[in-house]
Structure formats: structure tokens, C-alpha cells
XYZ file of C-alpha atoms in Angstrom:
747
model
C 3.738 104.165 88.314
C 3.751 106.687 85.895
C 0.896 109.216 85.546
C 0.328 108.262 81.878
C 0.493 104.485 82.489
C -1.917 104.902 85.605
C -4.352 106.570 83.383
C -4.158 104.345 80.528
C -4.535 101.481 83.256
C -7.678 102.361 84.852
C -9.148 103.843 81.853
C -8.684 100.136 80.039
C -10.235 98.319 83.432
C -13.356 101.254 83.259
C -14.105 100.507 79.459
C -13.316 97.145 79.215
C -14.748 95.174 81.935
C -18.642 94.380 82.006
C -19.287 94.699 86.157
C -17.401 97.647 86.080
C -19.323 99.330 89.092
C -17.666 96.676 91.238
C -14.222 97.070 90.475
C -13.836 100.665 90.306
C -15.602 100.804 94.051
C -12.124 98.592 94.701
C -9.705 101.498 92.978
C -8.066 104.382 94.604
C -9.451 106.970 92.486
C -6.796 109.944 92.369
C -8.971 112.482 90.815
C -6.113 114.814 89.635
C -6.031 111.838 86.760
C -9.706 112.958 85.628
C -8.936 116.582 85.197
C -8.903 118.012 81.514
C -7.878 121.532 81.535
C -8.832 121.505 77.615
C -12.298 121.222 78.748
C -14.095 124.499 78.004
C -11.415 125.881 75.752
C -13.555 125.533 72.705
C -16.737 126.969 71.953
C -17.350 129.612 74.185
C -15.838 128.314 77.670
C -13.545 130.708 77.469
C -11.208 128.530 80.009
C -7.314 128.082 80.033
C -4.926 125.440 79.838
C -2.512 126.459 81.824
C -0.762 125.942 85.336
C -2.326 127.117 88.236
C -3.020 126.611 91.952
C -6.565 126.541 93.613
C -7.101 129.826 94.038
C -4.103 131.312 93.337
C -2.584 134.361 92.328
C -0.684 132.749 89.081
C -2.561 131.704 86.113
C 0.461 130.677 84.018
C -0.905 129.804 80.189
C -0.551 129.985 76.531
C -2.222 133.146 74.969
C -3.412 132.151 71.530
C -6.093 134.798 70.685
C -6.160 138.482 71.752
C -9.499 139.734 69.730
C -12.585 139.027 70.233
C -15.020 137.253 72.298
C -13.691 133.913 72.370
C -10.023 135.788 73.487
C -11.161 136.463 77.067
C -9.090 133.969 78.465
C -6.330 134.367 75.980
C -6.739 131.245 74.549
C -8.837 129.377 72.015
C -8.924 125.485 71.301
C -8.917 125.859 67.945
C -5.907 128.266 67.048
C -2.253 126.617 66.525
C -0.159 130.015 67.547
C 1.159 130.968 70.528
C 1.932 134.702 71.274
C 3.606 134.057 74.463
C 3.140 132.705 78.028
C 1.661 135.087 80.587
C 1.310 134.793 83.885
C -2.574 135.836 84.661
C -5.898 134.395 83.065
C -9.318 134.733 83.995
C -11.464 131.483 83.489
C -14.137 131.211 81.672
C -15.195 135.011 81.417
C -17.482 136.813 78.978
C -14.931 139.736 78.816
C -11.086 139.636 78.971
C -8.327 141.367 80.937
C -5.326 140.480 82.671
C -2.396 138.835 80.576
C 0.194 140.109 82.470
C 4.671 139.957 81.747
C 4.518 137.830 78.553
C 7.391 135.650 78.010
C 8.329 133.826 74.577
C 11.147 131.682 74.269
C 12.858 131.937 70.451
C 16.011 131.054 68.537
C 17.149 133.028 65.582
C 16.490 136.930 65.213
C 14.075 138.825 66.771
C 10.830 139.888 64.487
C 8.586 142.317 65.246
C 5.384 140.232 65.496
C 7.047 137.419 66.257
C 4.862 134.176 67.116
C 5.241 130.482 67.537
C 3.373 127.665 65.741
C 2.239 124.273 67.452
C 0.312 120.806 66.895
C -2.500 119.916 69.044
C -0.213 116.169 69.401
C 2.420 118.491 71.147
C 0.511 120.064 73.753
C -0.377 118.624 77.159
C -1.984 120.250 79.793
C -2.685 118.507 83.547
C -3.569 119.934 87.098
C -0.256 122.444 87.859
C 1.495 121.647 84.394
C 1.147 122.404 80.751
C 3.434 121.680 78.146
C 3.994 122.360 74.528
C 6.866 121.896 71.276
C 7.045 125.234 69.586
C 7.650 124.015 66.335
C 9.002 126.989 64.822
C 12.025 126.946 67.404
C 12.121 123.581 68.202
C 11.703 124.537 71.626
C 9.862 122.533 74.474
C 8.281 124.842 76.757
C 6.894 123.976 80.077
C 5.209 125.338 82.803
C 4.145 124.874 86.379
C 3.198 127.444 89.367
C 2.891 128.102 92.734
C 0.351 130.218 94.532
C 2.275 133.572 93.567
C 5.118 132.493 91.131
C 5.223 130.943 87.940
C 8.100 128.696 86.613
C 9.196 128.184 82.825
C 11.100 125.040 81.806
C 12.810 125.730 78.153
C 14.579 123.020 76.593
C 16.196 124.656 73.572
C 17.863 122.632 70.547
C 21.536 121.730 70.880
C 23.896 124.910 70.594
C 20.774 127.005 69.151
C 20.982 130.990 69.878
C 18.829 131.082 73.063
C 16.485 133.812 73.047
C 13.764 135.658 74.732
C 11.138 137.899 74.587
C 9.476 139.811 77.593
C 6.727 142.047 76.364
C 5.060 144.312 79.155
C 2.959 145.679 76.485
C 0.826 142.495 75.617
C -2.920 142.725 76.299
C -5.786 140.651 75.650
C -8.709 141.710 73.812
C -7.316 145.026 72.172
C -10.486 145.740 70.275
C -12.722 145.838 73.555
C -10.254 148.836 74.767
C -7.612 146.921 76.847
C -4.857 148.691 76.321
C -1.344 148.791 77.809
C -0.391 152.069 79.961
C 3.206 151.818 80.620
C 5.842 149.255 81.426
C 9.787 149.513 83.289
C 12.228 147.298 83.818
C 14.712 147.125 86.653
C 18.349 144.931 85.313
C 20.146 142.785 87.590
C 22.749 140.089 86.992
C 20.150 137.058 86.953
C 17.316 138.860 87.159
C 14.998 141.634 86.270
C 12.191 143.392 87.982
C 9.630 146.033 86.900
C 6.051 147.272 86.700
C 3.105 147.017 84.241
C 0.247 149.055 84.273
C -2.478 148.353 82.117
C -6.619 149.686 81.553
C -9.358 147.977 80.369
C -11.787 145.498 82.123
C -10.600 146.645 85.378
C -9.450 150.219 84.920
C -6.074 150.698 86.955
C -4.441 147.567 86.945
C -0.930 147.036 88.424
C 1.091 144.524 88.392
C 4.751 144.264 89.719
C 6.991 141.211 89.003
C 10.514 139.888 90.161
C 12.176 137.113 87.154
C 15.137 135.322 87.690
C 17.180 132.743 85.406
C 18.672 129.804 85.475
C 21.756 131.441 83.344
C 23.097 134.890 82.751
C 21.417 136.612 80.231
C 22.429 139.587 78.052
C 19.978 142.662 76.889
C 20.205 142.744 73.449
C 17.685 145.565 72.863
C 14.781 146.880 74.060
C 11.412 148.005 71.774
C 9.006 150.502 72.701
C 6.275 149.469 70.261
C 8.397 149.304 66.845
C 10.861 151.950 67.978
C 14.266 149.806 69.016
C 16.398 151.325 71.999
C 19.952 150.207 73.351
C 19.581 152.129 76.304
C 17.459 151.808 78.845
C 13.678 153.453 78.734
C 12.573 154.247 82.275
C 9.027 153.697 81.213
C 7.451 153.030 77.803
C 4.138 152.482 77.026
C 4.482 148.919 74.693
C 7.969 147.746 76.513
C 9.818 144.886 75.153
C 12.897 143.139 76.160
C 15.079 140.888 74.027
C 17.600 139.015 76.099
C 19.653 136.357 75.134
C 21.969 133.326 76.804
C 25.169 131.614 76.379
C 25.427 129.604 73.642
C 27.406 127.133 75.535
C 25.421 126.788 78.108
C 22.446 124.028 79.027
C 20.428 123.563 76.524
C 17.775 124.055 79.267
C 16.603 127.411 80.600
C 14.453 127.566 83.926
C 12.861 130.903 84.308
C 10.923 131.869 87.712
C 8.755 135.074 87.860
C 7.493 136.269 91.003
C 4.167 138.786 90.894
C 2.814 141.162 93.200
C -0.112 143.962 93.278
C 2.110 145.907 95.730
C 5.485 146.085 94.632
C 8.658 144.874 92.750
C 9.736 144.391 96.150
C 6.606 142.351 97.071
C 7.078 139.832 93.866
C 11.085 139.256 95.328
C 9.678 138.546 98.204
C 6.588 135.631 97.094
C 9.378 134.705 94.447
C 11.891 133.647 97.500
C 9.273 132.670 99.910
C 7.673 129.930 97.535
C 10.160 128.866 95.311
C 13.515 129.889 96.259
C 15.516 126.757 94.852
C 15.560 125.884 90.883
C 14.101 122.187 90.637
C 10.789 122.531 88.610
C 9.980 118.767 89.050
C 9.437 119.581 92.824
C 7.557 122.356 92.225
C 5.223 120.823 89.569
C 4.809 117.687 91.980
C 3.536 120.262 94.874
C 1.680 121.737 92.508
C -0.068 118.449 91.959
C -0.341 117.321 95.650
C -2.314 120.876 96.387
C -4.760 119.765 93.799
C -5.041 116.510 94.682
C -5.511 117.438 98.494
C -8.017 119.519 97.363
C -10.276 117.383 94.495
C -10.187 114.515 97.276
C -12.413 116.626 99.586
C -15.239 114.810 97.196
C -14.560 110.867 96.101
C -16.996 109.673 93.601
C -17.181 106.319 91.577
C -18.592 105.766 88.564
C -18.153 103.304 86.216
C -18.418 106.191 83.224
C -15.038 107.719 82.634
C -17.010 110.674 81.206
C -18.579 111.257 84.139
C -15.480 111.022 86.173
C -13.839 113.554 83.795
C -16.713 115.710 83.657
C -17.015 115.704 87.405
C -13.355 116.260 88.493
C -12.576 118.971 85.514
C -15.845 120.933 86.830
C -14.481 120.609 90.384
C -10.998 121.759 89.407
C -12.896 124.733 87.303
C -14.758 125.306 90.827
C -11.258 126.165 92.776
C -9.413 128.599 90.106
C -11.220 132.070 91.496
C -11.530 134.090 93.825
C -8.227 134.319 93.125
C -5.401 135.182 95.886
C -4.290 139.071 95.969
C -2.262 139.539 98.500
C 2.006 139.113 99.056
C 3.294 136.562 101.479
C 3.897 139.459 103.991
C 0.262 140.592 104.008
C 0.566 143.495 101.805
C -2.388 144.461 99.159
C -3.814 146.599 97.256
C -7.203 147.895 98.428
C -10.075 149.477 96.576
C -9.245 152.611 97.551
C -5.743 152.148 95.467
C -4.014 152.120 98.488
C -1.616 149.401 100.268
C -2.847 147.969 103.278
C -1.143 145.470 105.704
C -3.418 142.655 106.231
C -4.090 142.148 109.730
C -5.657 139.058 112.029
C -5.503 136.574 109.381
C -7.032 138.760 107.037
C -6.463 137.617 103.219
C -7.603 139.840 100.139
C -9.133 138.207 97.235
C -9.875 139.378 93.796
C -12.045 137.942 90.644
C -15.336 137.382 92.386
C -17.799 136.845 89.559
C -21.116 137.259 92.373
C -23.774 137.424 89.491
C -22.527 134.412 88.303
C -21.263 132.363 91.201
C -23.924 132.988 93.982
C -26.164 130.537 92.150
C -24.150 127.533 92.756
C -20.325 128.018 93.101
C -20.522 129.772 97.151
C -23.138 127.055 97.866
C -20.416 124.571 96.896
C -17.910 125.718 98.871
C -20.280 126.318 102.202
C -20.202 123.003 101.818
C -16.254 121.420 101.020
C -14.636 125.069 102.204
C -15.606 126.844 105.683
C -12.900 128.583 105.853
C -12.348 129.977 102.677
C -15.643 130.933 102.844
C -15.376 133.145 105.777
C -11.847 134.726 104.473
C -14.096 135.644 101.037
C -16.903 137.108 103.305
C -14.481 138.934 105.262
C -12.619 140.306 101.829
C -16.147 141.378 100.728
C -16.781 143.400 103.303
C -13.235 144.787 103.428
C -13.990 146.005 100.046
C -16.899 147.933 101.553
C -14.960 149.527 104.392
C -12.218 150.611 101.961
C -14.170 151.600 98.488
C -17.687 152.815 100.354
C -19.898 149.483 98.437
C -20.071 146.204 98.049
C -18.353 145.061 94.685
C -20.629 143.386 91.624
C -17.426 142.011 90.244
C -14.229 143.312 91.498
C -10.845 143.097 89.616
C -7.673 143.687 90.740
C -9.122 146.324 93.227
C -11.103 147.944 91.085
C -15.104 148.231 90.782
C -15.953 147.315 87.261
C -19.637 147.660 88.040
C -20.123 144.318 85.731
C -24.168 142.878 85.533
C -26.800 143.201 87.817
C -28.056 144.707 91.292
C -25.696 143.487 94.574
C -25.321 139.685 94.383
C -22.568 140.140 97.617
C -25.899 140.032 99.774
C -26.564 136.333 98.589
C -23.031 135.362 99.480
C -23.291 136.787 102.354
C -26.791 135.189 103.805
C -25.959 132.394 102.318
C -23.028 131.567 104.325
C -24.695 132.954 107.546
C -27.759 130.996 106.796
C -25.529 128.036 106.953
C -23.354 128.733 110.074
C -20.480 130.110 108.449
C -20.086 133.546 110.559
C -16.688 134.220 110.925
C -17.099 137.720 109.881
C -18.756 140.859 111.289
C -22.165 140.059 110.744
C -23.621 143.337 111.835
C -21.146 144.840 109.147
C -22.472 143.015 106.769
C -26.407 144.128 106.951
C -24.912 147.823 106.967
C -22.895 146.716 103.966
C -25.921 145.114 101.753
C -28.695 147.676 102.880
C -26.531 150.600 101.751
C -25.485 148.988 98.670
C -29.274 148.490 97.990
C -29.797 151.820 97.711
C -28.877 154.939 95.608
C -25.780 156.936 96.661
C -24.059 158.046 93.862
C -21.892 160.217 96.289
C -20.792 157.041 98.089
C -18.016 156.474 95.279
C -17.849 160.314 94.153
C -14.174 160.037 94.986
C -12.939 157.138 93.686
C -10.997 157.051 89.905
C -13.272 154.974 88.344
C -15.073 155.388 85.217
C -17.681 152.632 85.995
C -18.600 153.569 89.361
C -21.819 154.986 88.601
C -22.922 151.139 87.473
C -21.974 149.950 90.831
C -25.062 152.023 92.346
C -27.079 152.683 88.810
C -30.345 154.507 88.830
C -32.552 151.429 88.668
C -31.891 151.511 92.622
C -32.953 154.801 92.639
C -36.401 153.919 90.933
C -36.619 151.231 93.353
C -37.056 152.849 96.330
C -39.204 155.734 94.901
C -42.216 153.839 93.161
C -41.476 150.215 93.100
C -40.737 149.204 89.938
C -38.097 150.260 87.722
C -39.410 151.667 84.594
C -38.008 150.526 81.341
C -38.885 153.902 79.677
C -36.256 155.695 81.810
C -33.615 152.970 82.246
C -32.901 149.555 80.118
C -32.414 146.286 82.083
C -35.743 146.929 84.199
C -36.886 143.607 84.378
C -33.416 141.500 85.886
C -32.511 144.415 87.860
C -36.085 144.583 89.214
C -36.433 140.382 89.827
C -32.505 140.277 90.979
C -32.753 142.920 93.129
C -36.146 141.224 94.792
C -34.258 138.466 95.567
C -31.524 140.187 97.191
C -33.622 142.154 99.289
C -35.314 138.945 100.612
C -31.369 138.311 101.223
C -31.264 141.212 103.112
C -34.051 140.760 105.090
C -32.939 136.844 106.522
C -29.440 138.828 107.945
C -31.439 141.661 109.363
C -33.748 139.540 111.280
C -30.875 137.775 112.620
C -29.435 140.422 114.411
C -33.148 141.673 115.360
C -33.503 144.896 113.042
C -37.281 144.711 112.906
C -37.636 147.557 110.839
C -35.295 146.858 108.368
C -36.877 143.125 107.861
C -40.326 144.843 107.377
C -39.003 147.247 104.180
C -37.092 144.442 102.991
C -39.693 141.617 102.799
C -41.787 144.529 101.053
C -39.125 144.860 98.404
C -38.639 141.411 98.347
C -42.462 140.975 96.697
C -41.633 143.860 93.932
C -41.335 140.739 91.621
C -44.872 140.664 91.106
C -44.875 144.119 89.870
C -43.210 142.860 86.340
C -45.786 139.538 86.049
C -48.260 140.213 83.198
C -50.796 137.600 84.240
C -52.582 138.063 80.526
C -49.343 136.649 79.009
C -48.496 134.912 81.890
C -44.224 136.482 81.720
C -42.427 138.808 83.184
C -42.684 142.174 81.243
C -41.308 145.628 81.142
C -43.284 148.263 82.554
C -43.351 151.884 82.034
C -43.444 154.765 84.295
C -47.144 155.029 84.078
C -47.844 151.809 84.718
C -48.539 150.347 81.370
C -46.726 147.591 79.826
C -44.471 148.010 77.172
C -45.126 147.507 73.979
C -44.732 145.545 71.346
C -43.472 142.539 73.409
C -42.144 139.122 72.566
C -40.735 136.643 75.051
C -38.762 135.583 72.806
C -37.169 138.716 71.706
C -33.492 139.155 73.543
C -31.082 142.629 73.449
C -29.589 143.702 76.477
C -30.277 147.288 75.531
C -34.068 147.178 74.479
C -35.544 144.042 75.666
C -35.952 145.127 79.378
C -33.510 141.607 80.339
C -30.025 141.380 80.567
C -28.128 138.463 78.795
C -31.592 136.992 78.049
C -35.460 137.134 77.073
C -38.530 137.228 78.678
C -38.991 133.542 78.480
C -35.841 132.815 80.475
C -35.783 135.661 83.060
C -39.597 135.060 83.686
C -38.630 132.435 86.418
C -36.419 134.143 88.453
C -38.540 134.399 92.084
C -36.543 131.544 94.064
C -36.763 133.220 97.591
C -40.792 132.741 96.954
C -41.904 130.058 94.301
C -44.976 129.211 95.968
C -46.009 132.813 95.582
C -44.816 133.023 91.942
C -47.106 129.577 91.487
C -50.265 131.319 92.997
C -49.207 134.258 90.253
C -49.007 131.823 87.656
C -52.566 130.471 88.679
C -51.864 127.316 90.810
C -49.354 124.641 90.018
C -51.334 123.121 86.873
C -50.887 125.946 85.093
C -47.532 126.732 86.539
C -46.411 123.417 84.937
C -47.983 123.564 81.952
C -45.867 126.689 81.375
C -42.976 125.624 82.485
C -43.401 122.673 80.231
C -43.595 125.377 77.292
C -40.046 126.619 78.237
C -38.522 123.050 77.395
C -40.195 122.773 74.268
C -40.497 125.876 72.458
C -38.670 126.703 69.492
C -35.308 127.723 70.426
C -35.019 130.404 68.059
C -34.452 134.012 69.313
C -35.878 137.515 67.747
C -33.697 140.753 67.410
C -30.603 141.422 65.524
C -28.107 141.924 68.865
C -29.666 139.110 70.626
C -26.738 138.495 72.938
C -24.274 135.600 72.581
C -24.656 134.328 76.138
C -27.544 132.553 75.278
C -26.764 128.957 74.405
C -27.032 125.541 75.752
C -30.409 125.828 74.862
C -33.446 123.491 75.130
C -36.543 125.092 73.794
C -36.344 128.626 75.480
C -34.392 127.201 78.737
C -30.843 128.306 77.985
C -28.076 126.325 80.546
C -25.273 128.205 79.038
C -26.133 131.557 80.877
C -26.801 131.323 85.206
C -30.111 132.795 85.229
C -31.683 129.367 83.902
C -29.838 127.568 86.124
C -32.730 126.866 89.006
C -35.260 126.574 86.875
C -35.460 123.002 86.343
C -35.791 122.267 89.996
C -39.248 124.349 89.788
C -40.848 121.449 89.193
C -40.778 120.361 92.405
C -42.970 123.148 93.240
C -45.935 121.869 91.236
C -45.345 118.279 92.568
C -43.875 117.006 89.482
C -40.258 116.052 90.818
C -39.884 113.621 87.979
C -39.727 116.040 85.188
C -37.051 117.726 87.649
C -35.465 114.306 87.097
C -35.869 114.177 83.210
C -34.467 117.429 82.771
C -31.323 117.348 85.247
C -30.246 114.145 83.272
C -30.567 115.526 79.814
C -28.705 118.654 81.324
C -25.946 116.434 82.530
C -25.471 114.208 79.762
C -25.987 116.510 76.905
C -24.506 120.041 77.782
C -21.700 118.638 79.553
C -18.825 116.965 77.692
C -15.372 115.902 78.268
C -14.165 117.522 75.234
C -13.090 121.042 74.654
C -16.527 122.331 73.528
C -18.101 120.182 76.465
C -19.547 123.246 78.468
C -22.357 124.884 76.934
C -21.375 128.351 77.591
C -19.418 131.186 79.209
C -17.711 129.116 82.105
C -18.289 131.944 84.281
C -15.345 131.760 87.239
C -16.522 127.986 88.080
C -20.729 128.703 87.853
C -21.089 126.175 84.901
C -18.852 123.724 86.789
C -20.457 123.923 90.024
C -23.847 123.743 88.984
C -22.172 120.450 87.405
C -20.867 119.102 90.584
C -23.739 119.547 92.912
C -25.814 118.141 90.513
C -23.884 115.351 89.484
C -24.012 114.546 93.434
C -27.808 114.550 93.173
C -29.022 117.656 94.871
C -29.214 121.785 94.252
C -30.030 124.298 96.268
C -32.638 126.439 94.211
C -32.528 129.378 97.075
C -29.102 130.461 98.427
C -30.015 131.913 101.585
C -32.300 129.580 102.457
C -30.303 126.432 103.388
C -32.154 123.655 101.244
C -31.346 121.224 99.292
C -33.463 119.749 96.647
C -33.259 116.590 95.227
C -32.682 116.054 91.335
C -30.830 112.918 89.465
C -27.721 111.811 90.614
C -25.174 110.337 87.758
C -22.517 108.994 89.894
C -22.662 105.631 91.566
C -21.332 106.565 94.688
C -20.186 109.762 96.488
C -18.586 110.628 99.695
C -17.803 114.337 100.607
C -15.356 115.446 103.425
C -17.214 118.151 105.774
C -15.277 120.731 106.924
C -16.032 119.589 110.896
C -14.493 116.252 109.994
C -17.925 114.219 109.148
C -18.669 112.775 106.108
C -21.437 112.714 104.057
C -22.151 109.574 101.579
C -24.233 109.055 98.542
C -25.354 105.645 97.400
C -27.442 105.053 94.320
C -28.401 102.065 93.573
C -29.673 100.774 89.761
C -27.885 103.807 88.467
C -27.591 103.638 84.883
C -28.487 105.594 81.813
C -31.680 104.129 81.250
C -32.205 104.568 85.043
C -32.723 108.196 85.509
C -36.263 108.424 87.578
C -35.934 108.489 91.674
C -37.921 105.480 92.593
C -37.176 106.624 96.592
C -34.546 108.245 98.385
C -33.916 108.508 101.954
C -31.415 109.872 104.105
C -30.183 108.148 106.943
C -32.851 105.563 106.422
C -35.329 107.903 106.463
C -37.699 108.692 103.441
C -37.369 112.381 101.830
C -41.490 112.953 101.233
C -40.952 116.628 100.112
C -37.728 115.806 98.070
C -35.529 118.129 100.382
C -32.808 117.834 103.229
C -31.533 120.921 104.655
C -27.758 121.793 105.113
C -27.367 121.246 108.872
C -28.603 117.507 108.145
C -25.933 117.535 105.669
C -23.053 118.828 108.292
C -24.261 116.015 110.419
C -23.122 113.700 107.780
C -24.944 110.053 107.081
C -25.721 108.504 104.452
C -27.900 109.791 100.905
C -29.855 107.018 99.444
C -31.130 107.123 95.848
C -33.127 103.793 94.359
C -33.500 104.601 90.456
C -35.906 102.905 87.968
C -36.618 103.511 84.572
C -40.227 105.283 84.586
């Protein structure tokens, strides 16, 4: 049965039958048919619809938007013009980069600034595949990918003058400082190699490529910006090549592109190893099979196609990064900018959006992918060894210094707490402790303009006086709260290797969150050097540079004490006052104060902001006030209202799977409030049934009785027949397999 036919068949059954749940349970649901790569490409989701493999190096996708915040992935659903198809993209970030090696097929004569228009009805995306009709040239463009290579199939009109633009000067967000540094070509009979160097969020980003064609090409001319050249230029800042192909050859032109972070030779090796032939359909099918294998790690059942689509698209988005950053021969570019040869099975990865992903994506992967989790931990530690500090947001062998604190400590501690320890645990403690301290000299020799942001002066104040004074450095409260949690993570790791002094020191630092709590106002609040509170103060005020908070305000940040919620409840004045304050969060006005309120504060329910990660654990804090029914109420509201199967269906930046992983875990009915503490809190499942295929061969099954939108409250929940009196279960219990059973009710 064709994919499209099967999809229609499934949808018809799911929508039309009155006893849907029983019917769905008897259908072998293929997860790939419920993935819609266009979800999140509208609003501020910043996802891309192009072809990629799970955690692959290639993200071959159309670029429709270059300037502005919503150009972060190069694509926005509201656009109808394509600049071309580039081979690397970020999924859901709030800053843009990549967009390397752009290709645009066309007919007729080349014009500077050439683009192609398209209609949404002529655009399609599925796992590992993208297609669009370029209506200006009447060309059908199709894209697919392997891990390290992209494959294009362009079907031209009969007897057309087949042309191709290769643009090495193309960048995303040029208005944000992203620029091309240089590009070069090396021309062969049916192949072109070369290098592209750019500078943006990643200060020194190098991509090498090898492009092969199914037909002989002719170099028409080169362009450097607006200057035309008929002779080869060794290097140019904004280099373009315009090629033509025989008019009497086939209408179908197939192009294969291998990329490498190391060399053009490495790109050629990647291409030879992964895509030696010219069968586009086989590569597409292989991509589809790769996605099917990964997505089947969690099999769900539901009589609601919205839930099926949201769930499997969210799981898909959770498997796009961290990205592979190593050639097939084991060579990779390190954080020290040198080329290294991987040994003993080491695999290098990049694009760790750690501040976003430590909360849900990495905890999800500890459940379904222990091997990659171990590989990621080893990769983070190797970056420490090569670069001098644990990274916050490593991108293409660059320290970007983006976001807060040292979140790598969280993912290391969480993996370790769950028995995932195929990495140097002693080195992990050393790296986390060193990265928690102020060592500006450690990165001094790196040619990184943002290196000071990896170890910002905030860390100096934590060591010297416990709190970070807002009159000395901005973002003090966000840094203080996050670092208190990371310090708790360090203490947990140190405890496991008997580092008693380190445990004592970092458990003390883990309590520093108390310095920021104003008991009179009931909020976390910026404190000055003399210990007084900053005035004026409003919990609604948001400004990254002026408020003491990063990407949020005091309403949203005041709840970030995931490692010690019991102490925080007491600080608030007890469970009754804590719950009342938490109630207020969800019902107060959603208006923000401040002319420069960050765009990231979206998905608002009152002042709860689901579109940004600091709020993601907050609904579960009702558990610590003995009011789990309110957790269930708000989790249900978030799942149903803030995730939709539409381009605008993600309520904020997707952030490399962070938003989507939250959906996956919560739709299954549980969430980890504190990574590093291997305990899951029960919420409100929206799936009817689920089976998680665990790495050890066991299965963890979820069964939900009386499940429908009206029955959003949990009447009872049992694990292997035993009631969960405290609404929690452990990761060890999950790993052992069994059945988590919910009975739902309307009250």
C-alpha cells in the first residue's frame, strides 16, 4: 500500500469509527505516517521541514527567510519564496547559523539575487524527504539524506536550459552579524569540491564539501558578490558558481553532496561510504527506515489523530540534535580547532542546547537511548579536555557561551544517577567543578570572542559572597538559581566517588537560592552588593539586561529550585501559602512590563510561560503541596492547548527538541522534575496505551482507562499492581519494565 493511501486509510478509520480505541489497538500504527515536519515552522517555533536522519550531520532544507529572529532555521511557513536548498540547519533555536552550501536549480539566464516562488499546495515533507515545485522555472525539486550526505533530484521541463547556482556566500541572519569569510571551489569532470568558512554564532565555522552530478556540467562563470569572473578564483568572500548541463540529456538531474568538518577529502569519503550510487528512491527509503526504527522505540495508541500526530512529530523533533560531527574515518575538528582521530569507538557530536535540553530531552534519551547518552557524555568531556571548560552551547567546534551557568553538569549527573556510566566519571566531577569556578585564564588562548561568557564573572561572585549582585552584573537571579541547582548536581556526582569535601562545599552552594528570595514579597528578587534589594521591583518586569532575569521575569523564575522543593515550600511559608502563590501564577494577568521584554516569553497561562524552558517543571510543584489534581489540570491544558498539529503548533522556540521532549514525556503521563534525581512524577497521560522499548530489552507499558478529554483527573495509578501513594516512581523501576496503569475520572 502506498504511504499516502495508508495515511488516508488510517485517518478515515480513526475519525469515522465510534469505537475507535479498540480499532486503533488492532492496527499496526507506523509512527512515520504521523510525523509532520511542518509543525513548528510557523509562529516562533523555528523548525525546518527538510530531509535529515536521526542526529545526523546533514539537514538538507529550503531557505525561505534570511533576516530576523524568525529566520533562525532559514524557513518560515508564511513564506512563498525559496533562496535555495542548503545542507545544514538548526532546529528551533533562538539564534540562527549554518545554512551551508546552497544550491538552486533554475532555467534561463542567471540574475543576481535570484529566488524561486512556490505554492504551499506544491510542497510536501515527510521523514527524510522534502519536495516542492518551483513555479518560476517549472522544476520539481526533491531532497533526501544520509547521515553525512544530501541528495537532490531536480526534474526540469522538457528541452529546458538546465542551470544550477552553487552559493558559498549564503548565510542566515546576516542582520545579526552572520557573514561569509571565504569560499573556494575545486572543479573536476563530474564533481566539485571545496570549502566554506563563515562567522556568526559559531565564530569560526568550516564546512568542506564534495558535490557529484549525474550529468556532466559546464562552468558558465563565477561570481564574487556582484562581480562576474570567467576564470577560476582561488578564494572569495561571497563565491558563487553558475553551472549548465546538456540540453539533450535526461530531464532528471541528480546531485549528491557530502560534507565534512575536516576536509574536502573527508567529504568525498563520507559520500563514497554512505551514498556510492545514484538511486534517489533507495536513499529515501533508507532514510524512512532509519526513522521508523528510531520512532518505534515508543509505540502509542490513541483514538485521536491530533495526539498521534503531535506525539510522533514531537518524538521526531527530539531526535534531530545533538548532531553527528565526525567523518566516517573517525576524524573530527575539536574545540581546540585541531583535527583529531577518534579512538576506542568515540563519536564527536555538536549542537548541545544544554540549558534548554537538560530539562526534558536528555532525560527522555536516558530512557530510550542509553548508547547515545553515553556517547554524548563522552563528547562533552572531550570538549572539556580539548577546550578547557565544559561547554554551554557548543556549535561546530566553537564555544558560543550562550545561556546560563554550566548545564553540562546536569546532563552528566542525570545519566550517572540512572546507571548510565560508560564515560570517565572521575573526569566528569573534575570538569564540572572546574567549570563552576571563575577561571578566565583557562580559555585565554582560544580564538573565541565569546569565551568570557563560558566562565562569566557571575561565578566569581558566587565563590566570594554567595549571591550575585545585580549592581555589578546583570542576570543575577537567573544565574544564581541555575547555579544552585548545578551545584547540587556536582555534589551528587562527587558523593558517588567519595569526594567528601566537594560534597560539603557544593551542597552548601546548592542552598544559595535562599539569598534571592524576598520573604516579604514572596518572589525571587535581584540583590545588590550591600545585601539590599534592588528597587523598584515588579515581578511582571522583563528585560534581559535590566531585570535580573534572563528570558523571563520574577513570576516565571521564582519557582526554579528543582533540587530542593521541600525547602522552597517552607521558605514560602508552608504548603498552603505555596499552593496559593502557585495558583496565582496561572491566573494573574499575562501582560508583561518593560519596553524590551524578550520575545521568548510565549505560551502564557497567566504568567506561566510554556514557550520557554524555565517554566517546564512548574505544574508539577503542586505535588509538593499535596494537590496533584492541579498538576493534572494544568498539564492537560498545556498538552491540549499549547501543542497543535499545525505550523504554529509549538508555543515557543522548539530549542533543539526541548519543547517536544516535554510533550512526549507528559503525554505518556510522567515527568522528571529534577534531572539528577532519578524520580518521575505522575501527571495526566493523553495516550490510551504506550509501550516503551527499553535499551535492556524490557518493556515499560502504560495503560490508561476511561481516557478522554473530560476525564483529565487521575482516580488511581498503579505500577505493577501497586498503588503509587506519593505519585512518583523511580528510573530503576521503569528500567525493570512492567505496567503503569492509570484510571481516569472527570472530577
